[in-house]
Amino acid sequence: MASYLHFIDPAELARIADLALLARTVVDGFLAGIHRSPHSGASIEFAQYRPYTQDGDSRRIDWKLYARADRLYVKQYQEETNMRCTLLLDCSASMDYASGGVTKFHYARMLTACLAMILHRQRDAVGFLAYHREVLCYLPPRSDARHLQRLFVELETLQPAGPTDTAGALRQLGEFLQPRGLVALVSDLLHPADQMIDHLKSLRARRHDVMVLQVADPAEQTFPFEKTATFVDAESGSERFTVPAQVREEYLENRRAHFDRIRRECVSAEIDLEEFATSEPLDRALHFFLHRRNHSLLTSSLRRRPAAATGGRR
Amino acid sequence: MAAAFLAPVFLAGLALLVAPWWIHQIRRPEREPVRFSSLMFIPQTRREVIERRRLQHILLMLLRMGLLALLALAFARPYLRKPAAAAVPAEGAAWHVILLDTSASMGRRFETARTRARAIADSLDAADRAGVIVFSRTPRMLAPLADAGNPEAGSAASARRAVAAAQLTEESTAYVPALQAALAMLQSAEGQSGAPAARQVIHLISDFQRAGLPEKTGGWKLPARVELRCVDVGGPEQAGCAIEDVSVRAGGADEVRVLGKVRNWSKSGEAVRNVKIVVGGREIARSSVTLAPGAARQVAFRVPVPPASSLEGWLEIEDEQPGAGKQRYFVWQAPSRQRVWLLSGAEGGPERTAVRFLRSALPTDGDLPWRLEVRSPEQAQAGLADSAVRPSILIVENFDKLSPEACTAVLGYIESGGRALLSVDASGSLDAANKVLLERLGVRAEGTFRSGKNESQFMLLGWIDFDHPVFHPLRSPEFNDFSAVRFYNAHRLALVNESAAPAEENGPRVLARFEPDSNGREWPAIIETYAGAGRAILWAFGLDLEWSNFPRSVKFIPVLYETLGLLAGGAGESRAWTVGERLEPPAETTAGQRPAAVVLPGETAAVALAENSEVRPARAGFVRWRSNVAAGGERVEAVNVAPSESNPERVSPEELQLKLCAPRVEPRETSPAEWEHRAVVGGYRIEREYWRWLLGALMMLLIWESLNAAAVWVRRGENSRPATGEER
C-alpha cells in the first residue's frame, strides 16, 4: 500500500470527499454500489411500481397488487452493476516536459492514480492501458484491491519515451474492451488528430462513454520564451531555430486551431474533453471527471428510461 | 616615413579583442538549445530575420572589438616618423662644440674625459671648426668657435689648448644650460660667418649623472640641424659613501651636537667607514659607521663650545671609492639677542596692558633671540637716529601719545633700514600720524570701526595670506583656525594706492583682512610695507583687550614671534650654500653692520662688495662676510658641494637625447641594423602623433556602440512582452 500512496495526494482525496460526491451520485441513482446503476431491471432489488401499458411485458404485472388495487402495475427492480472504466495514459516523450516543477507525465500519472482510486472506492472496475508508440501495459478492468495495487505498481514503473501513437492504442483497446464502458484518455494530444478522432468515434459507436483529459504545460499555452534559441522536439529530436517574439502569435494560432478541431469533433461525437495545465490543482480534473461522468450518466439514463419503463429485464 | 609606437607595450592590450568574441560566442542563442514538447505548432523563422539578428550581434561585437583596439592603440601612442638625418648634410665642413663636464662627480673620470675631448679635437678635418665649453652648474666658454679678432679661434689647436686648460670644479651638473650655451656658440658663429656650417655637432663628454638632467626641461630642445653626440665616460664604477648633510644643534650650555647624514651609494656591499669631525683644523673626534647598501645613517658628535662663540669645521668620511661629498663644512654661531624697543607713551604712569602682554611674550630671562626694552617716544627719538644704539626691531604702540616728531623719528628709522611693528591703536585722531608716518608707508588710517568696545559685536579675520612667512608656519589644518580671535574694534587702514600696490615689488602687501563690513569691503588687518631700506608691519588694532582678545589667544605668541623673526631678517641663522651658487650677503655681520667685503673659500684676500656684485664660490669651504675690507666683524657661512653630486645614478645618453633633442639626429656612421635598433630614440623625427585622433574615434565608436546596444536592448524588451489573453 505504501508503495503507491505517493501517487495520490491525500489532500486531494480529502477534497473529493468534501465535495459530497457520494450524496450526489446516490440521489441521481446512476452508479452501482455507492452510486446507482443506470440499468434498471428485476434481478435483485425492487425499485418502484409503474402502471402497466400495452406494450409492456405482462409477465411483470404484480397480480397481488392488482387484487388489492384493481389496477395493473408493473414491478420495477434496481440492478446493481459495476462500471468498467479503462484509463489510457500517454507515455510519449512529449509528456516528459516541464517549464516549471511538474512534468506533464508526472501530472498525468497522478491524475490517473486519483481516478483509479476514486473508481475503486466506488467499486467500479478499473482498467489501465499505457502506451507511446506501442502499448506498454494493459490491465483489463477489475475492481478488486489487488488489481488496483498492481495498477499502481505499473504506474510507478512507467517512464516517458518515444513518439506517440494514440490512434493505435485506441484501436487495440477497442479490440479488448467489452461494450458500454467508460474510457478516459489522459494525453497532451500533441500528434496528428485525424486517426485518433476516428478511433475515439469508433469507441463511442460501441457505446463506450469517452472522456479526454488533455494535459498541457503553461509554457505550451503561452509560449513565453524571450531569447532566441534552437528548440528541440522532445519526441523526434529535430531542431528549429526560433525567434520567439517573431513566432509567438503564429504558434498560439496553430495550437488553437489544432485543439479547436479536436474539440469540435469530440463535441459532435459526445466525447468530453477538457484541458488541464500542470500548474492547476488536480481537483479540477477530478471534479470534471465526476461531474461530466454524472452528467453523462444522467443523460443516458433519461434516454433509456422509456425503454426501462417497458419493464423488460435486460 | 614609417609608423611606430611610443609605448608599444600597450599593444598587448589588443589581446583583449578576444573578450567580445568569446562573450558573443558563449552567449550566441544558437548555442542554447531549448528542449520543447513538440515543434508541431512552431513555425519556421524567416531566414532574413535570423540573418538580421546575427548581423546585429556581429555588428555589436565588431564595435566592441573596435573600441578595445582603439583604446590599446591610443595608449600605445602611434606616430609617424621620418628620418631626421636628412636635416644634416652628409658632406661639407663641420662645426664642433666640445662640451666637457667639469662637475664634482667627474672625479677621476675627468682625465678620461679630457683625453676623449682631445681625441675629438685631433680628429677634425682641416675645414672643420671647434669650440670648447666646460660646464658644471654653469657653462664657461674656454675656446670660441669663431672670433673676428682672433683668426686662430675655432682651430683644432685652440680647442686642444682649451681642453688642456680645463679644470675640475666642485660644482654640480646641469646639462640644459650647457647645451644652450653650445647652441648659442653655434648661432654666434653663424652670425659671424654669415652662413651656417654644413654640419653642426655638439660633443657632450660627461659621466651622465642623472642629477644634472631636470625632470622638466621647460620645452627646450636642441634643433634638428644640430647633431648631438654623447661621449659617456661614466662607465661601471663602484659607488662609494658620502656625507649628504650636516646640521648643528645646541646640545646644552657649553656644547653643540654636530649631526651628519652618511649614505652608502653602493648597491652591492655593506660598508664600514670612519667619519671624523675637524674643528679649527684639528680632528677632535672620530666615529665608525656601518652602512648597508643604499642606506643612510646619522652620525653625531658632541663638541664643547665656549659661550657666545662660533664654531667652524667639517665632517669627513674616509672612503677610497671615488665620488663627491667626502667632506662637508658647517658653521655654528651662538645666537645673539637682538634688541627690541617697545615705544610706548606711558612713561611715568601705570604700565599699559599692551606692554604687559608684550613683556609676557618676550621675557628678558628667556632664551629668545630678542631682548625687549621699553622706551618712551621722547627717549627713543634720539636713539633711533643713532646707528650705534638703535635697536634691531622697533615696536610702536599707543599712537595717541606719538607726537609728529616721534613719527618722523620712526619713519627715519625705517627708511634707514630699520624694521618696525606698528600697532595702530589710536583712539583719537590720526591726522598727524597719517601725514607724517603712515602715508609715507603707503597706508592711511581712516578711523575706527566703532567708538568703543562691545563684546557682542566683534569681527573675525576673513582672509589670511598663509603663503607669507609670518603665517606660513601656521598654514597646516591644525593651526590655521583663527576663528577664536575676535576683534572688538580696529582701524580702517587703506592702502594709499591700492590698485597699484600688488604690482609693486616693495609696495604694501596685505597679509590678513577682516570679514567684509556692511558695504562688503574687506579692510586690511595686517599690512606689510616698505619705506626706503626698511620694512614695517602694521597691525590695525591695539594690543590690549579693548581692541581684541588676540593677546590672550593661543595665536598671539606664534604670530608675534614669526613677525619678529621676519623683521629680524633671519639674522643669527646659519645659511647653507652650494658651490657655484650665487651668494646673497647676510643682513649684517656680527658687528651689526652690513657686509662690505667677502673672502671666498680657498682665498685669503677679501673682495669688496660692489652694488649688484655677483659672488659665486668655486670651491667648498667657508665664505666670510666682513663689515669692511680691512677688519671688523664678520659672518662665516659654509659652502658645500651639492649633495646630488654624490648620487651615482646615471641617465642613459639615449634618454638624454630623447628629452633634449626634439629633432633627433641619426649619427652618420650608424649601420642600417643599428638604425632600426635605435629607431625609437634616435634617427627619427616624430612627424605626427595620432593618439588624439584615436581617442576621438574611440568616443565616436563608443556613441555608435551605445546606440546600437540600446536599439538591441529595446528590441529585446519589445519581444519579451508577455503574450496577451487573446493570444492565449
PDB file of N, CA and C in Angstrom, chain B residues 516-546:
ATOM      1  N   PRO B 516      34.102  90.929   5.602  1.00  0.00           N
ATOM      2  CA  PRO B 516      33.501  92.074   4.903  1.00  0.00           C
ATOM      3  C   PRO B 516      32.576  92.864   5.832  1.00  0.00           C
ATOM      4  N   ASP B 517      32.646  94.177   5.718  1.00  0.00           N
ATOM      5  CA  ASP B 517      31.755  95.011   6.524  1.00  0.00           C
ATOM      6  C   ASP B 517      30.394  95.108   5.827  1.00  0.00           C
ATOM      7  N   SER B 518      29.560  96.018   6.322  1.00  0.00           N
ATOM      8  CA  SER B 518      28.198  96.120   5.764  1.00  0.00           C
ATOM      9  C   SER B 518      28.214  96.516   4.294  1.00  0.00           C
ATOM     10  N   ASN B 519      29.287  97.160   3.860  1.00  0.00           N
ATOM     11  CA  ASN B 519      29.401  97.544   2.448  1.00  0.00           C
ATOM     12  C   ASN B 519      30.110  96.482   1.620  1.00  0.00           C
ATOM     13  N   GLY B 520      30.428  95.386   2.275  1.00  0.00           N
ATOM     14  CA  GLY B 520      31.093  94.308   1.548  1.00  0.00           C
ATOM     15  C   GLY B 520      32.584  94.509   1.384  1.00  0.00           C
ATOM     16  N   ARG B 521      33.129  95.509   2.056  1.00  0.00           N
ATOM     17  CA  ARG B 521      34.559  95.776   1.898  1.00  0.00           C
ATOM     18  C   ARG B 521      35.350  95.032   2.963  1.00  0.00           C
ATOM     19  N   GLU B 522      36.421  94.407   2.521  1.00  0.00           N
ATOM     20  CA  GLU B 522      37.284  93.655   3.439  1.00  0.00           C
ATOM     21  C   GLU B 522      38.474  94.540   3.790  1.00  0.00           C
ATOM     22  N   TRP B 523      38.441  95.124   4.991  1.00  0.00           N
ATOM     23  CA  TRP B 523      39.502  96.032   5.406  1.00  0.00           C
ATOM     24  C   TRP B 523      40.721  95.244   5.848  1.00  0.00           C
ATOM     25  N   PRO B 524      41.910  95.762   5.574  1.00  0.00           N
ATOM     26  CA  PRO B 524      43.127  95.051   5.986  1.00  0.00           C
ATOM     27  C   PRO B 524      43.241  95.015   7.511  1.00  0.00           C
ATOM     28  N   ALA B 525      43.723  93.919   8.014  1.00  0.00           N
ATOM     29  CA  ALA B 525      44.006  93.781   9.441  1.00  0.00           C
ATOM     30  C   ALA B 525      45.506  93.838   9.706  1.00  0.00           C
ATOM     31  N   ILE B 526      46.269  93.260   8.807  1.00  0.00           N
ATOM     32  CA  ILE B 526      47.728  93.283   8.933  1.00  0.00           C
ATOM     33  C   ILE B 526      48.307  93.624   7.568  1.00  0.00           C
ATOM     34  N   ILE B 527      49.226  94.577   7.564  1.00  0.00           N
ATOM     35  CA  ILE B 527      49.829  95.035   6.304  1.00  0.00           C
ATOM     36  C   ILE B 527      51.341  95.015   6.454  1.00  0.00           C
ATOM     37  N   GLU B 528      51.995  94.528   5.425  1.00  0.00           N
ATOM     38  CA  GLU B 528      53.459  94.627   5.374  1.00  0.00           C
ATOM     39  C   GLU B 528      53.810  95.709   4.364  1.00  0.00           C
ATOM     40  N   THR B 529      54.685  96.593   4.751  1.00  0.00           N
ATOM     41  CA  THR B 529      55.021  97.694   3.840  1.00  0.00           C
ATOM     42  C   THR B 529      56.506  98.042   3.973  1.00  0.00           C
ATOM     43  N   TYR B 530      56.968  98.811   3.025  1.00  0.00           N
ATOM     44  CA  TYR B 530      58.384  99.160   2.969  1.00  0.00           C
ATOM     45  C   TYR B 530      58.523 100.674   2.860  1.00  0.00           C
ATOM     46  N   ALA B 531      59.620 101.136   3.366  1.00  0.00           N
ATOM     47  CA  ALA B 531      59.954 102.553   3.205  1.00  0.00           C
ATOM     48  C   ALA B 531      61.474 102.653   3.195  1.00  0.00           C
ATOM     49  N   GLY B 532      62.009 103.181   2.113  1.00  0.00           N
ATOM     50  CA  GLY B 532      63.457 103.240   2.000  1.00  0.00           C
ATOM     51  C   GLY B 532      64.042 101.842   2.015  1.00  0.00           C
ATOM     52  N   ALA B 533      65.015 101.636   2.917  1.00  0.00           N
ATOM     53  CA  ALA B 533      65.645 100.318   3.023  1.00  0.00           C
ATOM     54  C   ALA B 533      65.005  99.479   4.103  1.00  0.00           C
ATOM     55  N   GLY B 534      64.000 100.029   4.754  1.00  0.00           N
ATOM     56  CA  GLY B 534      63.426  99.312   5.880  1.00  0.00           C
ATOM     57  C   GLY B 534      62.086  98.676   5.568  1.00  0.00           C
ATOM     58  N   ARG B 535      61.594  98.012   6.561  1.00  0.00           N
ATOM     59  CA  ARG B 535      60.336  97.259   6.391  1.00  0.00           C
ATOM     60  C   ARG B 535      59.512  97.437   7.659  1.00  0.00           C
ATOM     61  N   ALA B 536      58.198  97.504   7.499  1.00  0.00           N
ATOM     62  CA  ALA B 536      57.312  97.651   8.657  1.00  0.00           C
ATOM     63  C   ALA B 536      56.097  96.755   8.475  1.00  0.00           C
ATOM     64  N   ILE B 537      55.606  96.293   9.601  1.00  0.00           N
ATOM     65  CA  ILE B 537      54.359  95.536   9.601  1.00  0.00           C
ATOM     66  C   ILE B 537      53.374  96.287  10.480  1.00  0.00           C
ATOM     67  N   LEU B 538      52.187  96.556   9.924  1.00  0.00           N
ATOM     68  CA  LEU B 538      51.188  97.342  10.638  1.00  0.00           C
ATOM     69  C   LEU B 538      50.045  96.427  11.082  1.00  0.00           C
ATOM     70  N   TRP B 539      49.696  96.549  12.332  1.00  0.00           N
ATOM     71  CA  TRP B 539      48.506  95.885  12.848  1.00  0.00           C
ATOM     72  C   TRP B 539      47.426  96.958  12.997  1.00  0.00           C
ATOM     73  N   ALA B 540      46.255  96.701  12.501  1.00  0.00           N
ATOM     74  CA  ALA B 540      45.180  97.693  12.518  1.00  0.00           C
ATOM     75  C   ALA B 540      44.455  97.717  13.860  1.00  0.00           C
ATOM     76  N   PHE B 541      45.027  97.163  14.866  1.00  0.00           N
ATOM     77  CA  PHE B 541      44.374  97.055  16.170  1.00  0.00           C
ATOM     78  C   PHE B 541      45.422  97.203  17.253  1.00  0.00           C
ATOM     79  N   GLY B 542      44.935  97.505  18.455  1.00  0.00           N
ATOM     80  CA  GLY B 542      45.833  97.655  19.582  1.00  0.00           C
ATOM     81  C   GLY B 542      46.126  96.309  20.221  1.00  0.00           C
ATOM     82  N   LEU B 543      47.018  96.382  21.204  1.00  0.00           N
ATOM     83  CA  LEU B 543      47.458  95.151  21.838  1.00  0.00           C
ATOM     84  C   LEU B 543      46.861  94.980  23.226  1.00  0.00           C
ATOM     85  N   ASP B 544      45.792  95.723  23.532  1.00  0.00           N
ATOM     86  CA  ASP B 544      45.122  95.452  24.799  1.00  0.00           C
ATOM     87  C   ASP B 544      43.729  94.888  24.516  1.00  0.00           C
ATOM     88  N   LEU B 545      43.049  94.515  25.582  1.00  0.00           N
ATOM     89  CA  LEU B 545      41.798  93.781  25.421  1.00  0.00           C
ATOM     90  C   LEU B 545      40.642  94.665  25.000  1.00  0.00           C
ATOM     91  N   GLU B 546      40.861  95.980  24.939  1.00  0.00           N
ATOM     92  CA  GLU B 546      39.833  96.853  24.408  1.00  0.00           C
ATOM     93  C   GLU B 546      39.678  96.671  22.901  1.00  0.00           C
TER      94      GLU B 546
END
